[in-house]
Amino acid sequence: MYRILIVEDIHSIREAIKDLLSGKYKIFDAENYDEAIRILKSEEIHLVITDIRMPGKTGLDLIKTIQHEFPYVLYTLMTAYNINDYINFAHKHGIWNIIPKYSFLDIKLISVMVHKLLTGDIFGVEKYFGPEFSIQESKEGDKDFSVPNSSGIVFKRIYSDEQRNFLCNRIAKFLIEKGAPNAINQILEELTSNAMIRAPRDSKGNYKYQYELPSRDLVIPLENIQLAESDFFEIGYGIAENTFIIVIRDHFGSLDKKEILKRLDRHITVDESTGFPPGLADSHGRGLYICREISDQLCSRALPEARMCAKSLTE
């Protein structure tokens, strides 16, 4: 049985998380840094879930100690504060998971996060929903819009800019009519354009649908793109449990966690010498930042998934 240490100074929150996880895992708890270290030294712990702000040494201090003294232990942070305040720290220290707790910690999110971290079973937006959630897979040649089931998503394959624009407009119209914010248009545009131009590469590792100038950190996409038949990507969309869902399956994705945090950091952290984020001058990364700000949650993997629910960092 996996063994989890919860570090949280607020008793009610600590007990709620213990109650949530104790059915599947052996749970230990601590209310501060010193107690957590004592448990880590005396018990075999697989995962630490720690609040960021605590009396005395913080959760950030605890993570740094774990990285140096207990490198085999997995960890994730929790905070009720603005996650953007910790992007720079996350980037510098390789922290990929931050759980929000401003709507009393989306309980389902914690359970899903723990499962992913401990098992490595990371794929699938269905993990966030109940057993009634359904997925309609895409079929070759099926390029038209269709209405998803009442609790689930439907996938479509995209081969061209023309088809991408058509589907994005229809999906946005459908979701907005169901109550989604108008910003869904921008999320769809950013996610699908990135999947189209940044993913497919040739046998030498060069981008097929954009020019790259690494010396200037510059990328220039082609116009009116028609993807090769094997270069398609998929978009999934739907609604479940009052959540508007958008999933991008990018079968060639090479954007890793370090690059994601780097781009977010450059658009969030202010350069004291100029008073502006350095990412303002970047030719790419803005779409990722915009989606992160507009969406409630952005999850990114080799097959990126984004859905609108409780806000977190990158998983």
PDB file of C-alpha atoms in Angstrom:
ATOM      1  CA  MET A   1       0.000   0.000   0.000  1.00  0.00           C
ATOM      2  CA  TYR A   2       1.303   3.448  -0.915  1.00  0.00           C
ATOM      3  CA  ARG A   3       2.161   5.686   2.043  1.00  0.00           C
ATOM      4  CA  ILE A   4       1.324   9.402   1.877  1.00  0.00           C
ATOM      5  CA  LEU A   5       2.384  12.252   4.162  1.00  0.00           C
ATOM      6  CA  ILE A   6       0.043  15.264   4.359  1.00  0.00           C
ATOM      7  CA  VAL A   7       1.635  18.464   5.667  1.00  0.00           C
ATOM      8  CA  GLU A   8      -0.939  21.157   6.452  1.00  0.00           C
ATOM      9  CA  ASP A   9      -1.188  23.549   9.413  1.00  0.00           C
ATOM     10  CA  ILE A  10      -4.997  23.897   9.216  1.00  0.00           C
ATOM     11  CA  HIS A  11      -6.482  20.932  11.060  1.00  0.00           C
ATOM     12  CA  SER A  12      -9.806  20.813   9.193  1.00  0.00           C
ATOM     13  CA  ILE A  13      -8.138  20.696   5.779  1.00  0.00           C
ATOM     14  CA  ARG A  14      -5.631  18.092   6.917  1.00  0.00           C
ATOM     15  CA  GLU A  15      -8.413  15.870   8.249  1.00  0.00           C
ATOM     16  CA  ALA A  16     -10.502  16.267   5.094  1.00  0.00           C
ATOM     17  CA  ILE A  17      -7.634  15.102   2.887  1.00  0.00           C
ATOM     18  CA  LYS A  18      -6.922  12.206   5.243  1.00  0.00           C
ATOM     19  CA  ASP A  19     -10.563  11.126   5.061  1.00  0.00           C
ATOM     20  CA  LEU A  20     -10.482  11.338   1.272  1.00  0.00           C
ATOM     21  CA  LEU A  21      -7.358   9.213   0.816  1.00  0.00           C
ATOM     22  CA  SER A  22      -7.340   6.831   3.787  1.00  0.00           C
ATOM     23  CA  GLY A  23      -9.495   4.249   2.025  1.00  0.00           C
ATOM     24  CA  LYS A  24      -6.785   3.540  -0.553  1.00  0.00           C
ATOM     25  CA  TYR A  25      -3.545   4.656   1.085  1.00  0.00           C
ATOM     26  CA  LYS A  26      -1.702   4.587   4.408  1.00  0.00           C
ATOM     27  CA  ILE A  27      -1.812   8.203   5.597  1.00  0.00           C
ATOM     28  CA  PHE A  28       0.573  10.128   7.858  1.00  0.00           C
ATOM     29  CA  ASP A  29       0.093  13.781   8.738  1.00  0.00           C
ATOM     30  CA  ALA A  30       2.103  16.715  10.079  1.00  0.00           C
ATOM     31  CA  GLU A  31       1.234  20.339  10.770  1.00  0.00           C
ATOM     32  CA  ASN A  32       4.672  21.861  10.097  1.00  0.00           C
ATOM     33  CA  TYR A  33       8.071  21.369   8.512  1.00  0.00           C
ATOM     34  CA  ASP A  34       9.776  19.862  11.576  1.00  0.00           C
ATOM     35  CA  GLU A  35       7.086  17.224  12.107  1.00  0.00           C
ATOM     36  CA  ALA A  36       7.229  16.331   8.423  1.00  0.00           C
ATOM     37  CA  ILE A  37      10.998  15.801   8.510  1.00  0.00           C
ATOM     38  CA  ARG A  38      10.711  13.547  11.568  1.00  0.00           C
ATOM     39  CA  ILE A  39       8.177  11.375   9.766  1.00  0.00           C
ATOM     40  CA  LEU A  40      10.241  11.270   6.580  1.00  0.00           C
ATOM     41  CA  LYS A  41      13.232  10.052   8.604  1.00  0.00           C
ATOM     42  CA  SER A  42      11.296   7.367  10.465  1.00  0.00           C
ATOM     43  CA  GLU A  43       8.772   6.106   7.906  1.00  0.00           C
ATOM     44  CA  GLU A  44       8.825   4.924   4.307  1.00  0.00           C
ATOM     45  CA  ILE A  45       6.889   7.651   2.482  1.00  0.00           C
ATOM     46  CA  HIS A  46       6.038   7.506  -1.217  1.00  0.00           C
ATOM     47  CA  LEU A  47       4.329  10.891  -1.656  1.00  0.00           C
ATOM     48  CA  VAL A  48       4.261  14.182   0.272  1.00  0.00           C
ATOM     49  CA  ILE A  49       1.348  16.612  -0.146  1.00  0.00           C
ATOM     50  CA  THR A  50       2.338  19.887   1.488  1.00  0.00           C
ATOM     51  CA  ASP A  51       0.798  23.301   1.956  1.00  0.00           C
ATOM     52  CA  ILE A  52       3.039  26.139   0.774  1.00  0.00           C
ATOM     53  CA  ARG A  53       2.488  28.678   3.545  1.00  0.00           C
ATOM     54  CA  MET A  54       2.907  27.350   7.077  1.00  0.00           C
ATOM     55  CA  PRO A  55       4.278  28.799  10.338  1.00  0.00           C
ATOM     56  CA  GLY A  56       8.058  28.551  10.424  1.00  0.00           C
ATOM     57  CA  LYS A  57       9.643  26.887   7.433  1.00  0.00           C
ATOM     58  CA  THR A  58       7.335  26.712   4.427  1.00  0.00           C
ATOM     59  CA  GLY A  59       6.290  23.997   2.048  1.00  0.00           C
ATOM     60  CA  LEU A  60       8.833  25.389  -0.408  1.00  0.00           C
ATOM     61  CA  ASP A  61      11.567  24.727   2.172  1.00  0.00           C
ATOM     62  CA  LEU A  62      10.207  21.222   2.643  1.00  0.00           C
ATOM     63  CA  ILE A  63      10.288  20.510  -1.087  1.00  0.00           C
ATOM     64  CA  LYS A  64      13.915  21.639  -1.318  1.00  0.00           C
ATOM     65  CA  THR A  65      14.810  19.361   1.607  1.00  0.00           C
ATOM     66  CA  ILE A  66      12.991  16.427   0.018  1.00  0.00           C
ATOM     67  CA  GLN A  67      14.821  16.985  -3.262  1.00  0.00           C
ATOM     68  CA  HIS A  68      18.218  16.896  -1.539  1.00  0.00           C
ATOM     69  CA  GLU A  69      17.715  14.423   1.326  1.00  0.00           C
ATOM     70  CA  PHE A  70      14.822  12.208   0.181  1.00  0.00           C
ATOM     71  CA  PRO A  71      15.129  12.188  -3.638  1.00  0.00           C
ATOM     72  CA  TYR A  72      13.069   9.008  -3.966  1.00  0.00           C
ATOM     73  CA  VAL A  73       9.977  10.691  -2.454  1.00  0.00           C
ATOM     74  CA  LEU A  74       7.362  12.219  -4.771  1.00  0.00           C
ATOM     75  CA  TYR A  75       5.778  15.535  -3.817  1.00  0.00           C
ATOM     76  CA  THR A  76       3.102  18.052  -4.702  1.00  0.00           C
ATOM     77  CA  LEU A  77       2.263  21.489  -3.326  1.00  0.00           C
ATOM     78  CA  MET A  78      -1.059  22.979  -2.199  1.00  0.00           C
ATOM     79  CA  THR A  79      -1.923  26.654  -1.915  1.00  0.00           C
ATOM     80  CA  ALA A  80      -4.901  28.935  -1.393  1.00  0.00           C
ATOM     81  CA  TYR A  81      -2.925  31.792  -2.923  1.00  0.00           C
ATOM     82  CA  ASN A  82      -2.303  32.787  -6.534  1.00  0.00           C
ATOM     83  CA  ILE A  83      -0.392  29.961  -8.173  1.00  0.00           C
ATOM     84  CA  ASN A  84       1.298  32.468 -10.477  1.00  0.00           C
ATOM     85  CA  ASP A  85       3.226  33.731  -7.446  1.00  0.00           C
ATOM     86  CA  TYR A  86       5.080  30.411  -7.375  1.00  0.00           C
ATOM     87  CA  ILE A  87       5.726  29.847 -11.074  1.00  0.00           C
ATOM     88  CA  ASN A  88       9.303  31.109 -10.826  1.00  0.00           C
ATOM     89  CA  PHE A  89      10.048  28.801  -7.885  1.00  0.00           C
ATOM     90  CA  ALA A  90       8.409  25.883  -9.696  1.00  0.00           C
ATOM     91  CA  HIS A  91      10.499  26.575 -12.790  1.00  0.00           C
ATOM     92  CA  LYS A  92      13.767  26.787 -10.850  1.00  0.00           C
ATOM     93  CA  HIS A  93      13.133  23.709  -8.708  1.00  0.00           C
ATOM     94  CA  GLY A  94      11.334  21.425 -11.143  1.00  0.00           C
ATOM     95  CA  ILE A  95       7.934  21.339  -9.431  1.00  0.00           C
ATOM     96  CA  TRP A  96       5.268  20.167 -11.847  1.00  0.00           C
ATOM     97  CA  ASN A  97       2.191  19.934  -9.618  1.00  0.00           C
ATOM     98  CA  ILE A  98       0.450  22.551  -7.498  1.00  0.00           C
ATOM     99  CA  ILE A  99      -3.027  21.839  -6.129  1.00  0.00           C
ATOM    100  CA  PRO A 100      -5.351  24.799  -5.494  1.00  0.00           C
ATOM    101  CA  LYS A 101      -7.445  25.030  -2.364  1.00  0.00           C
ATOM    102  CA  TYR A 102      -9.470  28.163  -2.798  1.00  0.00           C
ATOM    103  CA  SER A 103     -12.755  26.355  -3.338  1.00  0.00           C
ATOM    104  CA  PHE A 104     -11.838  24.026  -0.549  1.00  0.00           C
ATOM    105  CA  LEU A 105      -9.462  21.991  -2.605  1.00  0.00           C
ATOM    106  CA  ASP A 106     -11.321  20.347  -5.395  1.00  0.00           C
ATOM    107  CA  ILE A 107     -11.434  16.958  -3.668  1.00  0.00           C
ATOM    108  CA  LYS A 108     -11.668  15.002  -6.915  1.00  0.00           C
ATOM    109  CA  LEU A 109      -8.617  16.833  -8.246  1.00  0.00           C
ATOM    110  CA  ILE A 110      -6.543  15.749  -5.243  1.00  0.00           C
ATOM    111  CA  SER A 111      -7.569  12.127  -5.670  1.00  0.00           C
ATOM    112  CA  VAL A 112      -6.772  12.170  -9.390  1.00  0.00           C
ATOM    113  CA  MET A 113      -3.436  13.911  -8.832  1.00  0.00           C
ATOM    114  CA  VAL A 114      -2.379  11.377  -6.205  1.00  0.00           C
ATOM    115  CA  HIS A 115      -3.314   8.456  -8.464  1.00  0.00           C
ATOM    116  CA  LYS A 116      -1.344   9.902 -11.378  1.00  0.00           C
ATOM    117  CA  LEU A 117       1.761  10.634  -9.327  1.00  0.00           C
ATOM    118  CA  LEU A 118       1.883   7.251  -7.610  1.00  0.00           C
ATOM    119  CA  THR A 119       0.994   4.994 -10.535  1.00  0.00           C
ATOM    120  CA  GLY A 120       2.255   6.873 -13.583  1.00  0.00           C
ATOM    121  CA  ASP A 121      -1.193   6.270 -15.127  1.00  0.00           C
ATOM    122  CA  ILE A 122      -1.434   9.835 -16.378  1.00  0.00           C
ATOM    123  CA  PHE A 123      -3.495   9.815 -19.552  1.00  0.00           C
ATOM    124  CA  GLY A 124      -7.219  10.359 -19.908  1.00  0.00           C
ATOM    125  CA  VAL A 125      -9.522  13.234 -19.065  1.00  0.00           C
ATOM    126  CA  GLU A 126     -12.094  10.646 -17.969  1.00  0.00           C
ATOM    127  CA  LYS A 127     -10.200  10.260 -14.689  1.00  0.00           C
ATOM    128  CA  TYR A 128     -11.733  13.534 -13.521  1.00  0.00           C
ATOM    129  CA  PHE A 129     -15.311  12.340 -13.938  1.00  0.00           C
ATOM    130  CA  GLY A 130     -17.680   9.564 -12.902  1.00  0.00           C
ATOM    131  CA  PRO A 131     -18.395   6.208 -14.582  1.00  0.00           C
ATOM    132  CA  GLU A 132     -21.151   7.707 -16.759  1.00  0.00           C
ATOM    133  CA  PHE A 133     -18.564   9.801 -18.634  1.00  0.00           C
ATOM    134  CA  SER A 134     -18.325   8.709 -22.289  1.00  0.00           C
ATOM    135  CA  ILE A 135     -15.773   9.209 -25.055  1.00  0.00           C
ATOM    136  CA  GLN A 136     -16.676   9.120 -28.755  1.00  0.00           C
ATOM    137  CA  GLU A 137     -13.449   8.444 -30.634  1.00  0.00           C
ATOM    138  CA  SER A 138     -12.652  10.062 -33.963  1.00  0.00           C
ATOM    139  CA  LYS A 139     -12.944   8.140 -37.204  1.00  0.00           C
ATOM    140  CA  GLU A 140     -10.959   8.527 -40.393  1.00  0.00           C
ATOM    141  CA  GLY A 141     -12.733  10.904 -42.743  1.00  0.00           C
ATOM    142  CA  ASP A 142     -15.149  12.187 -40.084  1.00  0.00           C
ATOM    143  CA  LYS A 143     -14.426  15.912 -40.253  1.00  0.00           C
ATOM    144  CA  ASP A 144     -17.831  17.392 -39.443  1.00  0.00           C
ATOM    145  CA  PHE A 145     -19.041  18.804 -36.148  1.00  0.00           C
ATOM    146  CA  SER A 146     -21.283  16.603 -34.010  1.00  0.00           C
ATOM    147  CA  VAL A 147     -22.925  17.113 -30.641  1.00  0.00           C
ATOM    148  CA  PRO A 148     -21.276  15.121 -27.815  1.00  0.00           C
ATOM    149  CA  ASN A 149     -23.212  13.028 -25.329  1.00  0.00           C
ATOM    150  CA  SER A 150     -24.652  14.846 -22.319  1.00  0.00           C
ATOM    151  CA  SER A 151     -21.770  13.686 -20.102  1.00  0.00           C
ATOM    152  CA  GLY A 152     -18.713  13.139 -22.221  1.00  0.00           C
ATOM    153  CA  ILE A 153     -16.627  14.280 -25.152  1.00  0.00           C
ATOM    154  CA  VAL A 154     -16.380  13.601 -28.865  1.00  0.00           C
ATOM    155  CA  PHE A 155     -13.107  13.644 -30.815  1.00  0.00           C
ATOM    156  CA  LYS A 156     -12.546  14.967 -34.348  1.00  0.00           C
ATOM    157  CA  ARG A 157      -9.462  14.740 -36.555  1.00  0.00           C
ATOM    158  CA  ILE A 158      -8.024  17.908 -38.053  1.00  0.00           C
ATOM    159  CA  TYR A 159      -5.970  17.939 -41.247  1.00  0.00           C
ATOM    160  CA  SER A 160      -5.980  21.581 -42.391  1.00  0.00           C
ATOM    161  CA  ASP A 161      -6.264  25.205 -41.336  1.00  0.00           C
ATOM    162  CA  GLU A 162      -9.624  25.430 -43.083  1.00  0.00           C
ATOM    163  CA  GLN A 163     -11.037  22.485 -41.165  1.00  0.00           C
ATOM    164  CA  ARG A 164      -9.471  23.738 -37.920  1.00  0.00           C
ATOM    165  CA  ASN A 165     -11.167  27.118 -38.272  1.00  0.00           C
ATOM    166  CA  PHE A 166     -14.511  25.507 -39.094  1.00  0.00           C
ATOM    167  CA  LEU A 167     -14.462  23.128 -36.137  1.00  0.00           C
ATOM    168  CA  CYS A 168     -13.185  25.735 -33.681  1.00  0.00           C
ATOM    169  CA  ASN A 169     -16.026  28.074 -34.635  1.00  0.00           C
ATOM    170  CA  ARG A 170     -18.656  25.339 -34.315  1.00  0.00           C
ATOM    171  CA  ILE A 171     -17.265  24.024 -31.024  1.00  0.00           C
ATOM    172  CA  ALA A 172     -17.083  27.533 -29.571  1.00  0.00           C
ATOM    173  CA  LYS A 173     -20.665  28.261 -30.647  1.00  0.00           C
ATOM    174  CA  PHE A 174     -21.882  25.027 -29.069  1.00  0.00           C
ATOM    175  CA  LEU A 175     -20.059  25.566 -25.759  1.00  0.00           C
ATOM    176  CA  ILE A 176     -20.997  29.252 -25.506  1.00  0.00           C
ATOM    177  CA  GLU A 177     -24.654  28.378 -26.058  1.00  0.00           C
ATOM    178  CA  LYS A 178     -24.283  25.993 -23.116  1.00  0.00           C
ATOM    179  CA  GLY A 179     -22.881  28.768 -20.917  1.00  0.00           C
ATOM    180  CA  ALA A 180     -19.139  28.794 -21.573  1.00  0.00           C
ATOM    181  CA  PRO A 181     -17.417  32.217 -21.600  1.00  0.00           C
ATOM    182  CA  ASN A 182     -16.636  33.864 -24.942  1.00  0.00           C
ATOM    183  CA  ALA A 183     -12.950  33.405 -24.108  1.00  0.00           C
ATOM    184  CA  ILE A 184     -13.394  29.789 -25.201  1.00  0.00           C
ATOM    185  CA  ASN A 185     -12.771  31.069 -28.751  1.00  0.00           C
ATOM    186  CA  GLN A 186      -9.268  32.163 -27.823  1.00  0.00           C
ATOM    187  CA  ILE A 187      -8.510  28.936 -25.979  1.00  0.00           C
ATOM    188  CA  LEU A 188      -9.511  26.891 -29.022  1.00  0.00           C
ATOM    189  CA  GLU A 189      -7.477  29.082 -31.365  1.00  0.00           C
ATOM    190  CA  GLU A 190      -4.320  28.916 -29.265  1.00  0.00           C
ATOM    191  CA  LEU A 191      -4.436  25.192 -28.522  1.00  0.00           C
ATOM    192  CA  THR A 192      -5.263  24.060 -32.056  1.00  0.00           C
ATOM    193  CA  SER A 193      -2.857  26.388 -33.852  1.00  0.00           C
ATOM    194  CA  ASN A 194      -0.025  25.230 -31.597  1.00  0.00           C
ATOM    195  CA  ALA A 195      -0.890  21.573 -32.235  1.00  0.00           C
ATOM    196  CA  MET A 196      -0.938  22.173 -35.980  1.00  0.00           C
ATOM    197  CA  ILE A 197       2.287  24.110 -36.476  1.00  0.00           C
ATOM    198  CA  ARG A 198       4.545  23.042 -33.617  1.00  0.00           C
ATOM    199  CA  ALA A 199       4.143  19.286 -33.430  1.00  0.00           C
ATOM    200  CA  PRO A 200       4.931  17.399 -36.674  1.00  0.00           C
ATOM    201  CA  ARG A 201       8.625  17.073 -37.564  1.00  0.00           C
ATOM    202  CA  ASP A 202      10.510  15.428 -40.385  1.00  0.00           C
ATOM    203  CA  SER A 203      12.979  12.535 -40.090  1.00  0.00           C
ATOM    204  CA  LYS A 204      15.760  14.978 -39.179  1.00  0.00           C
ATOM    205  CA  GLY A 205      13.791  16.480 -36.320  1.00  0.00           C
ATOM    206  CA  ASN A 206      12.967  19.738 -38.098  1.00  0.00           C
ATOM    207  CA  TYR A 207       9.513  21.304 -37.920  1.00  0.00           C
ATOM    208  CA  LYS A 208       7.404  20.657 -41.017  1.00  0.00           C
ATOM    209  CA  TYR A 209       4.998  23.572 -40.748  1.00  0.00           C
ATOM    210  CA  GLN A 210       7.043  26.412 -39.279  1.00  0.00           C
ATOM    211  CA  TYR A 211      10.492  27.954 -39.527  1.00  0.00           C
ATOM    212  CA  GLU A 212      12.635  28.079 -36.409  1.00  0.00           C
ATOM    213  CA  LEU A 213      15.434  30.533 -35.614  1.00  0.00           C
ATOM    214  CA  PRO A 214      16.881  29.227 -32.313  1.00  0.00           C
ATOM    215  CA  SER A 215      19.467  32.003 -32.057  1.00  0.00           C
ATOM    216  CA  ARG A 216      16.615  34.527 -31.789  1.00  0.00           C
ATOM    217  CA  ASP A 217      14.136  32.204 -30.014  1.00  0.00           C
ATOM    218  CA  LEU A 218      11.853  32.848 -32.983  1.00  0.00           C
ATOM    219  CA  VAL A 219       9.337  30.642 -34.799  1.00  0.00           C
ATOM    220  CA  ILE A 220       7.454  31.598 -37.969  1.00  0.00           C
ATOM    221  CA  PRO A 221       4.466  29.420 -38.945  1.00  0.00           C
ATOM    222  CA  LEU A 222       3.430  28.693 -42.511  1.00  0.00           C
ATOM    223  CA  GLU A 223       0.054  29.925 -43.763  1.00  0.00           C
ATOM    224  CA  ASN A 224      -2.982  27.939 -44.969  1.00  0.00           C
ATOM    225  CA  ILE A 225      -1.507  24.695 -43.710  1.00  0.00           C
ATOM    226  CA  GLN A 226      -2.592  21.356 -45.141  1.00  0.00           C
ATOM    227  CA  LEU A 227      -1.240  18.584 -42.946  1.00  0.00           C
ATOM    228  CA  ALA A 228       0.044  15.345 -44.385  1.00  0.00           C
ATOM    229  CA  GLU A 229      -2.456  12.527 -43.893  1.00  0.00           C
ATOM    230  CA  SER A 230      -0.416  11.033 -41.041  1.00  0.00           C
ATOM    231  CA  ASP A 231       0.154  14.390 -39.311  1.00  0.00           C
ATOM    232  CA  PHE A 232      -3.416  14.969 -38.143  1.00  0.00           C
ATOM    233  CA  PHE A 233      -4.203  15.923 -34.566  1.00  0.00           C
ATOM    234  CA  GLU A 234      -7.449  15.455 -32.665  1.00  0.00           C
ATOM    235  CA  ILE A 235      -9.678  17.827 -30.767  1.00  0.00           C
ATOM    236  CA  GLY A 236     -12.122  16.612 -28.155  1.00  0.00           C
ATOM    237  CA  TYR A 237     -14.919  18.712 -26.713  1.00  0.00           C
ATOM    238  CA  GLY A 238     -17.889  18.283 -24.438  1.00  0.00           C
ATOM    239  CA  ILE A 239     -19.498  18.975 -21.086  1.00  0.00           C
ATOM    240  CA  ALA A 240     -19.642  16.942 -17.878  1.00  0.00           C
ATOM    241  CA  GLU A 241     -20.426  17.790 -14.257  1.00  0.00           C
ATOM    242  CA  ASN A 242     -20.768  21.513 -15.022  1.00  0.00           C
ATOM    243  CA  THR A 243     -17.333  21.481 -16.636  1.00  0.00           C
ATOM    244  CA  PHE A 244     -16.558  22.588 -20.197  1.00  0.00           C
ATOM    245  CA  ILE A 245     -13.907  20.270 -21.588  1.00  0.00           C
ATOM    246  CA  ILE A 246     -11.384  20.745 -24.384  1.00  0.00           C
ATOM    247  CA  VAL A 247      -8.818  18.039 -25.139  1.00  0.00           C
ATOM    248  CA  ILE A 248      -6.042  18.222 -27.720  1.00  0.00           C
ATOM    249  CA  ARG A 249      -4.415  14.960 -28.766  1.00  0.00           C
ATOM    250  CA  ASP A 250      -1.163  15.915 -30.397  1.00  0.00           C
ATOM    251  CA  HIS A 251       0.456  12.671 -31.536  1.00  0.00           C
ATOM    252  CA  PHE A 252       3.818  14.312 -32.222  1.00  0.00           C
ATOM    253  CA  GLY A 253       4.047  16.627 -29.218  1.00  0.00           C
ATOM    254  CA  SER A 254       7.547  17.507 -28.040  1.00  0.00           C
ATOM    255  CA  LEU A 255       6.739  20.310 -25.604  1.00  0.00           C
ATOM    256  CA  ASP A 256       8.028  19.142 -22.218  1.00  0.00           C
ATOM    257  CA  LYS A 257       7.326  20.292 -18.679  1.00  0.00           C
ATOM    258  CA  LYS A 258      10.511  22.326 -18.382  1.00  0.00           C
ATOM    259  CA  GLU A 259       9.689  24.278 -21.525  1.00  0.00           C
ATOM    260  CA  ILE A 260       6.123  24.898 -20.314  1.00  0.00           C
ATOM    261  CA  LEU A 261       7.304  26.307 -16.991  1.00  0.00           C
ATOM    262  CA  LYS A 262       9.986  28.347 -18.722  1.00  0.00           C
ATOM    263  CA  ARG A 263       7.422  29.974 -21.028  1.00  0.00           C
ATOM    264  CA  LEU A 264       4.936  30.588 -18.217  1.00  0.00           C
ATOM    265  CA  ASP A 265       7.677  32.061 -16.045  1.00  0.00           C
ATOM    266  CA  ARG A 266       8.788  34.436 -18.813  1.00  0.00           C
ATOM    267  CA  HIS A 267       5.225  35.747 -19.173  1.00  0.00           C
ATOM    268  CA  ILE A 268       4.438  35.982 -15.453  1.00  0.00           C
ATOM    269  CA  THR A 269       7.595  36.986 -13.570  1.00  0.00           C
ATOM    270  CA  VAL A 270       8.415  40.699 -13.902  1.00  0.00           C
ATOM    271  CA  ASP A 271      11.940  41.797 -14.823  1.00  0.00           C
ATOM    272  CA  GLU A 272      12.813  44.403 -12.165  1.00  0.00           C
ATOM    273  CA  SER A 273      15.032  46.326 -14.583  1.00  0.00           C
ATOM    274  CA  THR A 274      12.189  46.946 -17.051  1.00  0.00           C
ATOM    275  CA  GLY A 275       9.037  46.467 -14.994  1.00  0.00           C
ATOM    276  CA  PHE A 276       7.684  44.014 -17.596  1.00  0.00           C
ATOM    277  CA  PRO A 277       7.768  40.226 -18.062  1.00  0.00           C
ATOM    278  CA  PRO A 278      10.599  39.267 -20.456  1.00  0.00           C
ATOM    279  CA  GLY A 279       8.177  37.075 -22.418  1.00  0.00           C
ATOM    280  CA  LEU A 280       6.475  40.138 -23.920  1.00  0.00           C
ATOM    281  CA  ALA A 281       9.071  40.071 -26.691  1.00  0.00           C
ATOM    282  CA  ASP A 282       8.883  36.310 -27.311  1.00  0.00           C
ATOM    283  CA  SER A 283       7.440  35.033 -30.578  1.00  0.00           C
ATOM    284  CA  HIS A 284       5.968  31.973 -28.887  1.00  0.00           C
ATOM    285  CA  GLY A 285       4.740  30.949 -25.466  1.00  0.00           C
ATOM    286  CA  ARG A 286       2.019  33.591 -25.346  1.00  0.00           C
ATOM    287  CA  GLY A 287      -0.647  31.094 -26.357  1.00  0.00           C
ATOM    288  CA  LEU A 288       0.288  28.794 -23.494  1.00  0.00           C
ATOM    289  CA  TYR A 289       0.192  31.712 -21.069  1.00  0.00           C
ATOM    290  CA  ILE A 290      -3.164  32.947 -22.377  1.00  0.00           C
ATOM    291  CA  CYS A 291      -4.718  29.490 -22.062  1.00  0.00           C
ATOM    292  CA  ARG A 292      -3.315  29.123 -18.560  1.00  0.00           C
ATOM    293  CA  GLU A 293      -4.861  32.441 -17.523  1.00  0.00           C
ATOM    294  CA  ILE A 294      -8.242  31.947 -19.185  1.00  0.00           C
ATOM    295  CA  SER A 295      -8.772  28.282 -18.338  1.00  0.00           C
ATOM    296  CA  ASP A 296      -9.358  27.118 -14.795  1.00  0.00           C
ATOM    297  CA  GLN A 297      -6.929  24.293 -15.298  1.00  0.00           C
ATOM    298  CA  LEU A 298      -4.284  23.475 -17.867  1.00  0.00           C
ATOM    299  CA  CYS A 299      -2.854  19.947 -17.862  1.00  0.00           C
ATOM    300  CA  SER A 300      -0.085  19.149 -20.312  1.00  0.00           C
ATOM    301  CA  ARG A 301       1.406  15.789 -21.302  1.00  0.00           C
ATOM    302  CA  ALA A 302       2.895  14.142 -24.353  1.00  0.00           C
ATOM    303  CA  LEU A 303      -0.770  14.091 -25.335  1.00  0.00           C
ATOM    304  CA  PRO A 304      -1.845  17.488 -23.981  1.00  0.00           C
ATOM    305  CA  GLU A 305      -5.188  17.773 -22.221  1.00  0.00           C
ATOM    306  CA  ALA A 306      -6.831  20.984 -21.133  1.00  0.00           C
ATOM    307  CA  ARG A 307     -10.111  21.263 -19.298  1.00  0.00           C
ATOM    308  CA  MET A 308     -11.906  24.041 -17.499  1.00  0.00           C
ATOM    309  CA  CYS A 309     -12.268  23.216 -13.815  1.00  0.00           C
ATOM    310  CA  ALA A 310     -10.291  23.919 -10.604  1.00  0.00           C
ATOM    311  CA  LYS A 311      -7.110  25.860 -11.292  1.00  0.00           C
ATOM    312  CA  SER A 312      -3.752  24.098 -11.070  1.00  0.00           C
ATOM    313  CA  LEU A 313      -0.322  24.399 -12.577  1.00  0.00           C
ATOM    314  CA  THR A 314       0.995  21.879 -15.116  1.00  0.00           C
ATOM    315  CA  GLU A 315       0.640  18.241 -14.212  1.00  0.00           C
TER     316      GLU A 315
END
